[in-house]
Amino acid sequence: MNETFLPKIPIGHWADLLIQFITNHFEGFFGYIASGIQSFVDSLVWLFAFMTPIVFILLLRGHRLLAPRYRSRFIYLDRFGLNL
């Protein structure tokens, strides 16, 4: 068979070099973002573990008590019986 020679572009090698560069030079920046996200998630976990389900339901429904004329942004959930 007569195969034509096509040069290979080292995209995989270039991608590895780019990932190494980003990892080495921006490690502190991404670590800062990761710690911020981690603390936010930990706060949410603590909050939901602290509340009983009844308190959580009352908080979700509470905005209707404070502003009864307020039209919820979650109108599309009415189809599923979740009228928040």
PDB file of N, CA, C and O in Angstrom:
ATOM      1  N   MET A   1       0.826  -1.171   0.000  1.00  0.00           N
ATOM      2  CA  MET A   1       0.000   0.000   0.000  1.00  0.00           C
ATOM      3  C   MET A   1       0.874   1.238   0.000  1.00  0.00           C
ATOM      4  O   MET A   1       1.921   1.283   0.618  1.00  0.00           O
ATOM      5  N   ASN A   2       0.388   2.208  -0.670  1.00  0.00           N
ATOM      6  CA  ASN A   2       1.113   3.459  -0.781  1.00  0.00           C
ATOM      7  C   ASN A   2       0.451   4.498   0.131  1.00  0.00           C
ATOM      8  O   ASN A   2      -0.559   5.089  -0.203  1.00  0.00           O
ATOM      9  N   GLU A   3       1.024   4.702   1.315  1.00  0.00           N
ATOM     10  CA  GLU A   3       0.474   5.660   2.266  1.00  0.00           C
ATOM     11  C   GLU A   3       1.197   6.986   2.126  1.00  0.00           C
ATOM     12  O   GLU A   3       2.413   7.039   1.959  1.00  0.00           O
ATOM     13  N   THR A   4       0.432   8.045   2.191  1.00  0.00           N
ATOM     14  CA  THR A   4       1.068   9.366   2.156  1.00  0.00           C
ATOM     15  C   THR A   4       1.520   9.718   3.567  1.00  0.00           C
ATOM     16  O   THR A   4       0.873   9.393   4.554  1.00  0.00           O
ATOM     17  N   PHE A   5       2.609  10.398   3.634  1.00  0.00           N
ATOM     18  CA  PHE A   5       3.184  10.774   4.913  1.00  0.00           C
ATOM     19  C   PHE A   5       2.565  12.092   5.370  1.00  0.00           C
ATOM     20  O   PHE A   5       2.644  13.102   4.687  1.00  0.00           O
ATOM     21  N   LEU A   6       1.924  12.044   6.510  1.00  0.00           N
ATOM     22  CA  LEU A   6       1.375  13.255   7.122  1.00  0.00           C
ATOM     23  C   LEU A   6       2.105  13.500   8.434  1.00  0.00           C
ATOM     24  O   LEU A   6       2.143  12.625   9.313  1.00  0.00           O
ATOM     25  N   PRO A   7       2.687  14.659   8.578  1.00  0.00           N
ATOM     26  CA  PRO A   7       3.391  14.931   9.842  1.00  0.00           C
ATOM     27  C   PRO A   7       2.397  15.048  10.994  1.00  0.00           C
ATOM     28  O   PRO A   7       1.287  15.543  10.839  1.00  0.00           O
ATOM     29  N   LYS A   8       2.808  14.551  12.135  1.00  0.00           N
ATOM     30  CA  LYS A   8       1.958  14.613  13.309  1.00  0.00           C
ATOM     31  C   LYS A   8       2.224  15.915  14.064  1.00  0.00           C
ATOM     32  O   LYS A   8       3.365  16.314  14.243  1.00  0.00           O
ATOM     33  N   ILE A   9       1.155  16.540  14.467  1.00  0.00           N
ATOM     34  CA  ILE A   9       1.269  17.753  15.267  1.00  0.00           C
ATOM     35  C   ILE A   9       1.260  17.323  16.730  1.00  0.00           C
ATOM     36  O   ILE A   9       0.351  16.620  17.170  1.00  0.00           O
ATOM     37  N   PRO A  10       2.252  17.753  17.505  1.00  0.00           N
ATOM     38  CA  PRO A  10       2.355  17.291  18.901  1.00  0.00           C
ATOM     39  C   PRO A  10       1.397  18.027  19.841  1.00  0.00           C
ATOM     40  O   PRO A  10       1.812  18.678  20.798  1.00  0.00           O
ATOM     41  N   ILE A  11       0.106  17.922  19.568  1.00  0.00           N
ATOM     42  CA  ILE A  11      -0.873  18.627  20.393  1.00  0.00           C
ATOM     43  C   ILE A  11      -0.908  18.061  21.810  1.00  0.00           C
ATOM     44  O   ILE A  11      -1.029  18.810  22.778  1.00  0.00           O
ATOM     45  N   GLY A  12      -0.782  16.762  21.951  1.00  0.00           N
ATOM     46  CA  GLY A  12      -0.781  16.158  23.284  1.00  0.00           C
ATOM     47  C   GLY A  12       0.378  16.664  24.120  1.00  0.00           C
ATOM     48  O   GLY A  12       0.219  16.985  25.304  1.00  0.00           O
ATOM     49  N   HIS A  13       1.541  16.776  23.519  1.00  0.00           N
ATOM     50  CA  HIS A  13       2.722  17.286  24.222  1.00  0.00           C
ATOM     51  C   HIS A  13       2.512  18.752  24.606  1.00  0.00           C
ATOM     52  O   HIS A  13       2.848  19.168  25.716  1.00  0.00           O
ATOM     53  N   TRP A  14       1.959  19.534  23.683  1.00  0.00           N
ATOM     54  CA  TRP A  14       1.704  20.948  23.971  1.00  0.00           C
ATOM     55  C   TRP A  14       0.679  21.105  25.093  1.00  0.00           C
ATOM     56  O   TRP A  14       0.822  21.983  25.947  1.00  0.00           O
ATOM     57  N   ALA A  15      -0.330  20.259  25.095  1.00  0.00           N
ATOM     58  CA  ALA A  15      -1.336  20.326  26.154  1.00  0.00           C
ATOM     59  C   ALA A  15      -0.711  19.980  27.509  1.00  0.00           C
ATOM     60  O   ALA A  15      -1.009  20.633  28.518  1.00  0.00           O
ATOM     61  N   ASP A  16       0.151  18.984  27.535  1.00  0.00           N
ATOM     62  CA  ASP A  16       0.844  18.636  28.782  1.00  0.00           C
ATOM     63  C   ASP A  16       1.700  19.797  29.280  1.00  0.00           C
ATOM     64  O   ASP A  16       1.709  20.101  30.477  1.00  0.00           O
ATOM     65  N   LEU A  17       2.404  20.452  28.362  1.00  0.00           N
ATOM     66  CA  LEU A  17       3.233  21.593  28.751  1.00  0.00           C
ATOM     67  C   LEU A  17       2.378  22.743  29.278  1.00  0.00           C
ATOM     68  O   LEU A  17       2.746  23.410  30.257  1.00  0.00           O
ATOM     69  N   LEU A  18       1.233  22.979  28.644  1.00  0.00           N
ATOM     70  CA  LEU A  18       0.348  24.048  29.094  1.00  0.00           C
ATOM     71  C   LEU A  18      -0.210  23.746  30.482  1.00  0.00           C
ATOM     72  O   LEU A  18      -0.238  24.629  31.351  1.00  0.00           O
ATOM     73  N   ILE A  19      -0.615  22.518  30.716  1.00  0.00           N
ATOM     74  CA  ILE A  19      -1.151  22.141  32.031  1.00  0.00           C
ATOM     75  C   ILE A  19      -0.073  22.243  33.102  1.00  0.00           C
ATOM     76  O   ILE A  19      -0.318  22.721  34.211  1.00  0.00           O
ATOM     77  N   GLN A  20       1.147  21.831  32.782  1.00  0.00           N
ATOM     78  CA  GLN A  20       2.249  21.968  33.737  1.00  0.00           C
ATOM     79  C   GLN A  20       2.530  23.432  34.045  1.00  0.00           C
ATOM     80  O   GLN A  20       2.772  23.807  35.199  1.00  0.00           O
ATOM     81  N   PHE A  21       2.501  24.282  33.028  1.00  0.00           N
ATOM     82  CA  PHE A  21       2.741  25.713  33.223  1.00  0.00           C
ATOM     83  C   PHE A  21       1.677  26.322  34.131  1.00  0.00           C
ATOM     84  O   PHE A  21       1.972  27.059  35.065  1.00  0.00           O
ATOM     85  N   ILE A  22       0.412  26.015  33.835  1.00  0.00           N
ATOM     86  CA  ILE A  22      -0.683  26.560  34.636  1.00  0.00           C
ATOM     87  C   ILE A  22      -0.601  26.045  36.072  1.00  0.00           C
ATOM     88  O   ILE A  22      -0.792  26.804  37.028  1.00  0.00           O
ATOM     89  N   THR A  23      -0.290  24.772  36.234  1.00  0.00           N
ATOM     90  CA  THR A  23      -0.185  24.194  37.570  1.00  0.00           C
ATOM     91  C   THR A  23       0.951  24.833  38.356  1.00  0.00           C
ATOM     92  O   THR A  23       0.801  25.166  39.539  1.00  0.00           O
ATOM     93  N   ASN A  24       2.083  25.046  37.724  1.00  0.00           N
ATOM     94  CA  ASN A  24       3.246  25.598  38.425  1.00  0.00           C
ATOM     95  C   ASN A  24       3.103  27.081  38.736  1.00  0.00           C
ATOM     96  O   ASN A  24       3.541  27.542  39.788  1.00  0.00           O
ATOM     97  N   HIS A  25       2.514  27.856  37.844  1.00  0.00           N
ATOM     98  CA  HIS A  25       2.507  29.299  37.999  1.00  0.00           C
ATOM     99  C   HIS A  25       1.246  29.863  38.650  1.00  0.00           C
ATOM    100  O   HIS A  25       1.272  30.977  39.176  1.00  0.00           O
ATOM    101  N   PHE A  26       0.141  29.147  38.609  1.00  0.00           N
ATOM    102  CA  PHE A  26      -1.105  29.658  39.159  1.00  0.00           C
ATOM    103  C   PHE A  26      -1.649  28.779  40.283  1.00  0.00           C
ATOM    104  O   PHE A  26      -2.844  28.810  40.569  1.00  0.00           O
ATOM    105  N   GLU A  27      -0.784  28.023  40.928  1.00  0.00           N
ATOM    106  CA  GLU A  27      -1.205  27.119  41.995  1.00  0.00           C
ATOM    107  C   GLU A  27      -1.818  27.878  43.165  1.00  0.00           C
ATOM    108  O   GLU A  27      -2.842  27.484  43.717  1.00  0.00           O
ATOM    109  N   GLY A  28      -1.241  29.001  43.524  1.00  0.00           N
ATOM    110  CA  GLY A  28      -1.773  29.796  44.628  1.00  0.00           C
ATOM    111  C   GLY A  28      -3.145  30.365  44.328  1.00  0.00           C
ATOM    112  O   GLY A  28      -4.034  30.381  45.183  1.00  0.00           O
ATOM    113  N   PHE A  29      -3.331  30.846  43.110  1.00  0.00           N
ATOM    114  CA  PHE A  29      -4.613  31.412  42.703  1.00  0.00           C
ATOM    115  C   PHE A  29      -5.714  30.364  42.751  1.00  0.00           C
ATOM    116  O   PHE A  29      -6.790  30.599  43.310  1.00  0.00           O
ATOM    117  N   PHE A  30      -5.462  29.199  42.179  1.00  0.00           N
ATOM    118  CA  PHE A  30      -6.463  28.148  42.181  1.00  0.00           C
ATOM    119  C   PHE A  30      -6.675  27.575  43.580  1.00  0.00           C
ATOM    120  O   PHE A  30      -7.776  27.140  43.924  1.00  0.00           O
ATOM    121  N   GLY A  31      -5.633  27.574  44.397  1.00  0.00           N
ATOM    122  CA  GLY A  31      -5.788  27.152  45.785  1.00  0.00           C
ATOM    123  C   GLY A  31      -6.685  28.105  46.560  1.00  0.00           C
ATOM    124  O   GLY A  31      -7.508  27.678  47.385  1.00  0.00           O
ATOM    125  N   TYR A  32      -6.554  29.404  46.288  1.00  0.00           N
ATOM    126  CA  TYR A  32      -7.402  30.411  46.926  1.00  0.00           C
ATOM    127  C   TYR A  32      -8.856  30.217  46.517  1.00  0.00           C
ATOM    128  O   TYR A  32      -9.761  30.254  47.350  1.00  0.00           O
ATOM    129  N   ILE A  33      -9.102  29.994  45.237  1.00  0.00           N
ATOM    130  CA  ILE A  33     -10.469  29.758  44.757  1.00  0.00           C
ATOM    131  C   ILE A  33     -11.023  28.470  45.360  1.00  0.00           C
ATOM    132  O   ILE A  33     -12.181  28.423  45.805  1.00  0.00           O
ATOM    133  N   ALA A  34     -10.218  27.427  45.404  1.00  0.00           N
ATOM    134  CA  ALA A  34     -10.670  26.147  45.958  1.00  0.00           C
ATOM    135  C   ALA A  34     -11.005  26.274  47.440  1.00  0.00           C
ATOM    136  O   ALA A  34     -12.003  25.702  47.898  1.00  0.00           O
ATOM    137  N   SER A  35     -10.208  27.020  48.195  1.00  0.00           N
ATOM    138  CA  SER A  35     -10.506  27.178  49.621  1.00  0.00           C
ATOM    139  C   SER A  35     -11.769  28.000  49.826  1.00  0.00           C
ATOM    140  O   SER A  35     -12.542  27.734  50.761  1.00  0.00           O
ATOM    141  N   GLY A  36     -12.019  28.988  48.979  1.00  0.00           N
ATOM    142  CA  GLY A  36     -13.253  29.764  49.074  1.00  0.00           C
ATOM    143  C   GLY A  36     -14.478  28.915  48.783  1.00  0.00           C
ATOM    144  O   GLY A  36     -15.487  28.985  49.506  1.00  0.00           O
ATOM    145  N   ILE A  37     -14.406  28.110  47.737  1.00  0.00           N
ATOM    146  CA  ILE A  37     -15.525  27.228  47.400  1.00  0.00           C
ATOM    147  C   ILE A  37     -15.733  26.194  48.503  1.00  0.00           C
ATOM    148  O   ILE A  37     -16.870  25.892  48.887  1.00  0.00           O
ATOM    149  N   GLN A  38     -14.637  25.660  49.043  1.00  0.00           N
ATOM    150  CA  GLN A  38     -14.738  24.665  50.105  1.00  0.00           C
ATOM    151  C   GLN A  38     -15.387  25.243  51.355  1.00  0.00           C
ATOM    152  O   GLN A  38     -16.227  24.600  51.977  1.00  0.00           O
ATOM    153  N   SER A  39     -15.021  26.467  51.716  1.00  0.00           N
ATOM    154  CA  SER A  39     -15.631  27.068  52.903  1.00  0.00           C
ATOM    155  C   SER A  39     -17.116  27.355  52.670  1.00  0.00           C
ATOM    156  O   SER A  39     -17.933  27.211  53.586  1.00  0.00           O
ATOM    157  N   PHE A  40     -17.496  27.756  51.450  1.00  0.00           N
ATOM    158  CA  PHE A  40     -18.906  27.977  51.125  1.00  0.00           C
ATOM    159  C   PHE A  40     -19.696  26.679  51.228  1.00  0.00           C
ATOM    160  O   PHE A  40     -20.785  26.637  51.813  1.00  0.00           O
ATOM    161  N   VAL A  41     -19.157  25.600  50.675  1.00  0.00           N
ATOM    162  CA  VAL A  41     -19.833  24.303  50.731  1.00  0.00           C
ATOM    163  C   VAL A  41     -19.928  23.808  52.173  1.00  0.00           C
ATOM    164  O   VAL A  41     -20.967  23.288  52.587  1.00  0.00           O
ATOM    165  N   ASP A  42     -18.868  23.978  52.946  1.00  0.00           N
ATOM    166  CA  ASP A  42     -18.907  23.577  54.352  1.00  0.00           C
ATOM    167  C   ASP A  42     -19.967  24.358  55.125  1.00  0.00           C
ATOM    168  O   ASP A  42     -20.660  23.801  55.984  1.00  0.00           O
ATOM    169  N   SER A  43     -20.121  25.645  54.810  1.00  0.00           N
ATOM    170  CA  SER A  43     -21.145  26.456  55.469  1.00  0.00           C
ATOM    171  C   SER A  43     -22.540  25.967  55.116  1.00  0.00           C
ATOM    172  O   SER A  43     -23.423  25.897  55.978  1.00  0.00           O
ATOM    173  N   LEU A  44     -22.761  25.632  53.849  1.00  0.00           N
ATOM    174  CA  LEU A  44     -24.064  25.108  53.448  1.00  0.00           C
ATOM    175  C   LEU A  44     -24.359  23.763  54.111  1.00  0.00           C
ATOM    176  O   LEU A  44     -25.486  23.521  54.552  1.00  0.00           O
ATOM    177  N   VAL A  45     -23.358  22.910  54.200  1.00  0.00           N
ATOM    178  CA  VAL A  45     -23.544  21.612  54.853  1.00  0.00           C
ATOM    179  C   VAL A  45     -23.889  21.813  56.320  1.00  0.00           C
ATOM    180  O   VAL A  45     -24.802  21.177  56.855  1.00  0.00           O
ATOM    181  N   TRP A  46     -23.190  22.723  56.977  1.00  0.00           N
ATOM    182  CA  TRP A  46     -23.481  23.003  58.381  1.00  0.00           C
ATOM    183  C   TRP A  46     -24.887  23.555  58.534  1.00  0.00           C
ATOM    184  O   TRP A  46     -25.634  23.150  59.432  1.00  0.00           O
ATOM    185  N   LEU A  47     -25.279  24.481  57.656  1.00  0.00           N
ATOM    186  CA  LEU A  47     -26.597  25.094  57.745  1.00  0.00           C
ATOM    187  C   LEU A  47     -27.709  24.066  57.563  1.00  0.00           C
ATOM    188  O   LEU A  47     -28.668  24.027  58.334  1.00  0.00           O
ATOM    189  N   PHE A  48     -27.576  23.209  56.549  1.00  0.00           N
ATOM    190  CA  PHE A  48     -28.617  22.218  56.311  1.00  0.00           C
ATOM    191  C   PHE A  48     -28.612  21.118  57.364  1.00  0.00           C
ATOM    192  O   PHE A  48     -29.655  20.527  57.651  1.00  0.00           O
ATOM    193  N   ALA A  49     -27.476  20.825  57.959  1.00  0.00           N
ATOM    194  CA  ALA A  49     -27.436  19.839  59.029  1.00  0.00           C
ATOM    195  C   ALA A  49     -28.014  20.420  60.317  1.00  0.00           C
ATOM    196  O   ALA A  49     -28.565  19.688  61.141  1.00  0.00           O
ATOM    197  N   PHE A  50     -27.918  21.717  60.490  1.00  0.00           N
ATOM    198  CA  PHE A  50     -28.400  22.380  61.694  1.00  0.00           C
ATOM    199  C   PHE A  50     -29.920  22.511  61.695  1.00  0.00           C
ATOM    200  O   PHE A  50     -30.555  22.366  62.728  1.00  0.00           O
ATOM    201  N   MET A  51     -30.486  22.794  60.529  1.00  0.00           N
ATOM    202  CA  MET A  51     -31.928  23.017  60.442  1.00  0.00           C
ATOM    203  C   MET A  51     -32.689  21.702  60.397  1.00  0.00           C
ATOM    204  O   MET A  51     -32.248  20.738  59.787  1.00  0.00           O
ATOM    205  N   THR A  52     -33.847  21.729  61.032  1.00  0.00           N
ATOM    206  CA  THR A  52     -34.757  20.604  60.872  1.00  0.00           C
ATOM    207  C   THR A  52     -35.513  20.795  59.561  1.00  0.00           C
ATOM    208  O   THR A  52     -35.584  21.909  59.039  1.00  0.00           O
ATOM    209  N   PRO A  53     -36.062  19.750  59.013  1.00  0.00           N
ATOM    210  CA  PRO A  53     -36.802  19.901  57.746  1.00  0.00           C
ATOM    211  C   PRO A  53     -37.971  20.875  57.841  1.00  0.00           C
ATOM    212  O   PRO A  53     -38.259  21.592  56.888  1.00  0.00           O
ATOM    213  N   ILE A  54     -38.615  20.945  58.987  1.00  0.00           N
ATOM    214  CA  ILE A  54     -39.745  21.860  59.139  1.00  0.00           C
ATOM    215  C   ILE A  54     -39.283  23.310  59.026  1.00  0.00           C
ATOM    216  O   ILE A  54     -39.914  24.128  58.354  1.00  0.00           O
ATOM    217  N   VAL A  55     -38.164  23.641  59.667  1.00  0.00           N
ATOM    218  CA  VAL A  55     -37.629  25.002  59.592  1.00  0.00           C
ATOM    219  C   VAL A  55     -37.238  25.325  58.158  1.00  0.00           C
ATOM    220  O   VAL A  55     -37.481  26.437  57.674  1.00  0.00           O
ATOM    221  N   PHE A  56     -36.654  24.375  57.460  1.00  0.00           N
ATOM    222  CA  PHE A  56     -36.264  24.596  56.072  1.00  0.00           C
ATOM    223  C   PHE A  56     -37.483  24.858  55.196  1.00  0.00           C
ATOM    224  O   PHE A  56     -37.479  25.764  54.358  1.00  0.00           O
ATOM    225  N   ILE A  57     -38.546  24.096  55.389  1.00  0.00           N
ATOM    226  CA  ILE A  57     -39.769  24.301  54.612  1.00  0.00           C
ATOM    227  C   ILE A  57     -40.369  25.663  54.932  1.00  0.00           C
ATOM    228  O   ILE A  57     -40.820  26.386  54.034  1.00  0.00           O
ATOM    229  N   LEU A  58     -40.365  26.051  56.192  1.00  0.00           N
ATOM    230  CA  LEU A  58     -40.898  27.359  56.560  1.00  0.00           C
ATOM    231  C   LEU A  58     -40.081  28.493  55.950  1.00  0.00           C
ATOM    232  O   LEU A  58     -40.630  29.524  55.569  1.00  0.00           O
ATOM    233  N   LEU A  59     -38.775  28.334  55.880  1.00  0.00           N
ATOM    234  CA  LEU A  59     -37.947  29.354  55.239  1.00  0.00           C
ATOM    235  C   LEU A  59     -38.243  29.455  53.749  1.00  0.00           C
ATOM    236  O   LEU A  59     -38.261  30.548  53.184  1.00  0.00           O
ATOM    237  N   LEU A  60     -38.458  28.314  53.107  1.00  0.00           N
ATOM    238  CA  LEU A  60     -38.790  28.351  51.685  1.00  0.00           C
ATOM    239  C   LEU A  60     -40.136  29.014  51.438  1.00  0.00           C
ATOM    240  O   LEU A  60     -40.323  29.705  50.443  1.00  0.00           O
ATOM    241  N   ARG A  61     -41.077  28.791  52.344  1.00  0.00           N
ATOM    242  CA  ARG A  61     -42.416  29.358  52.176  1.00  0.00           C
ATOM    243  C   ARG A  61     -42.535  30.755  52.774  1.00  0.00           C
ATOM    244  O   ARG A  61     -43.510  31.448  52.528  1.00  0.00           O
ATOM    245  N   GLY A  62     -41.555  31.176  53.538  1.00  0.00           N
ATOM    246  CA  GLY A  62     -41.634  32.439  54.256  1.00  0.00           C
ATOM    247  C   GLY A  62     -41.732  33.665  53.384  1.00  0.00           C
ATOM    248  O   GLY A  62     -42.333  34.668  53.775  1.00  0.00           O
ATOM    249  N   HIS A  63     -41.188  33.629  52.218  1.00  0.00           N
ATOM    250  CA  HIS A  63     -41.246  34.817  51.375  1.00  0.00           C
ATOM    251  C   HIS A  63     -42.676  35.112  50.941  1.00  0.00           C
ATOM    252  O   HIS A  63     -43.021  36.242  50.646  1.00  0.00           O
ATOM    253  N   ARG A  64     -43.551  34.114  50.926  1.00  0.00           N
ATOM    254  CA  ARG A  64     -44.959  34.343  50.588  1.00  0.00           C
ATOM    255  C   ARG A  64     -45.676  35.077  51.725  1.00  0.00           C
ATOM    256  O   ARG A  64     -46.603  35.826  51.481  1.00  0.00           O
ATOM    257  N   LEU A  65     -45.258  34.827  52.948  1.00  0.00           N
ATOM    258  CA  LEU A  65     -45.884  35.492  54.082  1.00  0.00           C
ATOM    259  C   LEU A  65     -45.472  36.955  54.167  1.00  0.00           C
ATOM    260  O   LEU A  65     -46.252  37.812  54.552  1.00  0.00           O
ATOM    261  N   LEU A  66     -44.211  37.221  53.808  1.00  0.00           N
ATOM    262  CA  LEU A  66     -43.715  38.593  53.902  1.00  0.00           C
ATOM    263  C   LEU A  66     -44.197  39.471  52.760  1.00  0.00           C
ATOM    264  O   LEU A  66     -44.427  40.655  52.933  1.00  0.00           O
ATOM    265  N   ALA A  67     -44.338  38.912  51.587  1.00  0.00           N
ATOM    266  CA  ALA A  67     -44.770  39.679  50.417  1.00  0.00           C
ATOM    267  C   ALA A  67     -45.761  38.839  49.627  1.00  0.00           C
ATOM    268  O   ALA A  67     -45.403  38.176  48.659  1.00  0.00           O
ATOM    269  N   PRO A  68     -47.028  38.849  50.012  1.00  0.00           N
ATOM    270  CA  PRO A  68     -47.996  37.960  49.359  1.00  0.00           C
ATOM    271  C   PRO A  68     -48.241  38.293  47.892  1.00  0.00           C
ATOM    272  O   PRO A  68     -48.642  37.427  47.131  1.00  0.00           O
ATOM    273  N   ARG A  69     -47.995  39.518  47.479  1.00  0.00           N
ATOM    274  CA  ARG A  69     -48.208  39.875  46.078  1.00  0.00           C
ATOM    275  C   ARG A  69     -46.999  39.550  45.210  1.00  0.00           C
ATOM    276  O   ARG A  69     -47.035  39.707  44.008  1.00  0.00           O
ATOM    277  N   TYR A  70     -45.928  39.166  45.832  1.00  0.00           N
ATOM    278  CA  TYR A  70     -44.705  38.852  45.096  1.00  0.00           C
ATOM    279  C   TYR A  70     -44.921  37.613  44.248  1.00  0.00           C
ATOM    280  O   TYR A  70     -45.350  36.578  44.741  1.00  0.00           O
ATOM    281  N   ARG A  71     -44.624  37.714  42.979  1.00  0.00           N
ATOM    282  CA  ARG A  71     -44.769  36.578  42.075  1.00  0.00           C
ATOM    283  C   ARG A  71     -43.430  35.848  42.021  1.00  0.00           C
ATOM    284  O   ARG A  71     -42.414  36.418  41.670  1.00  0.00           O
ATOM    285  N   SER A  72     -43.442  34.603  42.367  1.00  0.00           N
ATOM    286  CA  SER A  72     -42.224  33.820  42.491  1.00  0.00           C
ATOM    287  C   SER A  72     -41.529  33.646  41.149  1.00  0.00           C
ATOM    288  O   SER A  72     -42.152  33.581  40.097  1.00  0.00           O
ATOM    289  N   ARG A  73     -40.224  33.547  41.190  1.00  0.00           N
ATOM    290  CA  ARG A  73     -39.442  33.262  39.981  1.00  0.00           C
ATOM    291  C   ARG A  73     -39.500  31.789  39.616  1.00  0.00           C
ATOM    292  O   ARG A  73     -39.065  31.393  38.561  1.00  0.00           O
ATOM    293  N   PHE A  74     -40.031  30.994  40.518  1.00  0.00           N
ATOM    294  CA  PHE A  74     -40.057  29.561  40.311  1.00  0.00           C
ATOM    295  C   PHE A  74     -41.425  29.088  39.836  1.00  0.00           C
ATOM    296  O   PHE A  74     -41.908  28.041  40.236  1.00  0.00           O
ATOM    297  N   ILE A  75     -42.058  29.873  39.000  1.00  0.00           N
ATOM    298  CA  ILE A  75     -43.401  29.551  38.529  1.00  0.00           C
ATOM    299  C   ILE A  75     -43.411  28.232  37.764  1.00  0.00           C
ATOM    300  O   ILE A  75     -44.366  27.468  37.839  1.00  0.00           O
ATOM    301  N   TYR A  76     -42.352  27.936  37.052  1.00  0.00           N
ATOM    302  CA  TYR A  76     -42.304  26.714  36.265  1.00  0.00           C
ATOM    303  C   TYR A  76     -42.372  25.459  37.133  1.00  0.00           C
ATOM    304  O   TYR A  76     -42.692  24.389  36.659  1.00  0.00           O
ATOM    305  N   LEU A  77     -42.105  25.575  38.423  1.00  0.00           N
ATOM    306  CA  LEU A  77     -42.178  24.423  39.314  1.00  0.00           C
ATOM    307  C   LEU A  77     -43.621  24.099  39.701  1.00  0.00           C
ATOM    308  O   LEU A  77     -43.872  23.056  40.306  1.00  0.00           O
ATOM    309  N   ASP A  78     -44.566  25.000  39.378  1.00  0.00           N
ATOM    310  CA  ASP A  78     -45.970  24.732  39.686  1.00  0.00           C
ATOM    311  C   ASP A  78     -46.456  23.471  38.994  1.00  0.00           C
ATOM    312  O   ASP A  78     -47.354  22.791  39.478  1.00  0.00           O
ATOM    313  N   ARG A  79     -45.907  23.147  37.856  1.00  0.00           N
ATOM    314  CA  ARG A  79     -46.314  21.942  37.129  1.00  0.00           C
ATOM    315  C   ARG A  79     -46.070  20.678  37.942  1.00  0.00           C
ATOM    316  O   ARG A  79     -46.737  19.674  37.754  1.00  0.00           O
ATOM    317  N   PHE A  80     -45.076  20.748  38.816  1.00  0.00           N
ATOM    318  CA  PHE A  80     -44.687  19.578  39.604  1.00  0.00           C
ATOM    319  C   PHE A  80     -45.218  19.633  41.031  1.00  0.00           C
ATOM    320  O   PHE A  80     -44.828  18.850  41.874  1.00  0.00           O
ATOM    321  N   GLY A  81     -46.098  20.592  41.292  1.00  0.00           N
ATOM    322  CA  GLY A  81     -46.670  20.719  42.622  1.00  0.00           C
ATOM    323  C   GLY A  81     -45.768  21.431  43.615  1.00  0.00           C
ATOM    324  O   GLY A  81     -45.984  21.360  44.816  1.00  0.00           O
ATOM    325  N   LEU A  82     -44.745  22.101  43.133  1.00  0.00           N
ATOM    326  CA  LEU A  82     -43.811  22.819  44.009  1.00  0.00           C
ATOM    327  C   LEU A  82     -44.049  24.317  43.859  1.00  0.00           C
ATOM    328  O   LEU A  82     -43.297  25.024  43.216  1.00  0.00           O
ATOM    329  N   ASN A  83     -45.076  24.806  44.450  1.00  0.00           N
ATOM    330  CA  ASN A  83     -45.411  26.213  44.354  1.00  0.00           C
ATOM    331  C   ASN A  83     -44.643  26.980  45.418  1.00  0.00           C
ATOM    332  O   ASN A  83     -45.109  27.176  46.524  1.00  0.00           O
ATOM    333  N   LEU A  84     -43.425  27.380  45.088  1.00  0.00           N
ATOM    334  CA  LEU A  84     -42.600  28.099  46.045  1.00  0.00           C
ATOM    335  C   LEU A  84     -42.935  29.557  45.968  1.00  0.00           C
ATOM    336  O   LEU A  84     -42.438  30.375  46.580  1.00  0.00           O
TER     337      LEU A  84
END
